Amino acid sequence: MNYLKKNFVKFIELVLSLILAIGSFTVFAACPLSEEHVMACHYAQLVVTTLGVILVVQSLAAVIISNEKVKLGITLAQIPTAVAVFLVPGTIFSLCMMSSMRCISIFQPAVRVISAIVFVVSVADVVISFIKKNKQGVSK
């Protein structure tokens, strides 16, 4: 129980990363592939899925590894990854022209909300780590 309590924020990051990675090609996937051509939103979906898997690996490593400095480094690496995921749909990759298309109405908002939450949780995790470190330094 102590392990779960100690790594609670890491588990939240892991769950959010899994939702991002799996949801990007299932629940909130971009527009379906057309037989005539592949739209740019499909490539945005592939990049989001890839970055989501990277976030999953980072989060899982942070849960498994016991060294606090390494965990902090992993969490610091998650912050720019979350920012990159946020920017993929609509900024780095153009999406469809019509706002009624699935990539704009479902994919982009879902990716941006989840990646923003991952960003906030990761920043909070870094702040919590520094607060814990300062409390331990004061008590010694």
PDB file of C-alpha atoms in Angstrom, residues 1 6-7 11 14 25 27 33 40-41 46-47 60 64 67 73 75 88 93 114 116 120-121 139:
ATOM      1  CA  MET A   1       0.000   0.000   0.000  1.00  0.00           C
ATOM      2  CA  LYS A   6       4.338   6.861  -2.857  1.00  0.00           C
ATOM      3  CA  ASN A   7       3.871   6.478  -6.640  1.00  0.00           C
ATOM      4  CA  PHE A  11       0.302   5.953 -11.803  1.00  0.00           C
ATOM      5  CA  LEU A  14       0.750   6.159 -16.658  1.00  0.00           C
ATOM      6  CA  PHE A  25      -6.274   5.109 -32.694  1.00  0.00           C
ATOM      7  CA  VAL A  27     -12.012   6.065 -29.297  1.00  0.00           C
ATOM      8  CA  LEU A  33      -8.353   6.265 -44.245  1.00  0.00           C
ATOM      9  CA  ALA A  40      -2.611  14.614 -43.187  1.00  0.00           C
ATOM     10  CA  CYS A  41      -4.735  13.975 -40.115  1.00  0.00           C
ATOM     11  CA  LEU A  46       0.309   8.212 -36.049  1.00  0.00           C
ATOM     12  CA  VAL A  47       2.579  10.793 -34.418  1.00  0.00           C
ATOM     13  CA  LEU A  60       6.116   2.875 -16.674  1.00  0.00           C
ATOM     14  CA  ILE A  64       9.318   0.680 -11.818  1.00  0.00           C
ATOM     15  CA  ASN A  67      15.937   5.958  -7.727  1.00  0.00           C
ATOM     16  CA  GLY A  73      14.634  13.058 -14.810  1.00  0.00           C
ATOM     17  CA  THR A  75       9.241  13.245 -15.292  1.00  0.00           C
ATOM     18  CA  VAL A  88       0.763  17.809 -33.224  1.00  0.00           C
ATOM     19  CA  PHE A  93       0.227  18.730 -38.808  1.00  0.00           C
ATOM     20  CA  ILE A 114      -5.305  14.791 -22.354  1.00  0.00           C
ATOM     21  CA  ALA A 116      -2.517  19.291 -21.259  1.00  0.00           C
ATOM     22  CA  VAL A 120      -0.015  19.693 -15.587  1.00  0.00           C
ATOM     23  CA  VAL A 121       0.376  16.397 -13.689  1.00  0.00           C
ATOM     24  CA  SER A 139      14.718  17.667   8.689  1.00  0.00           C
TER      25      SER A 139
END
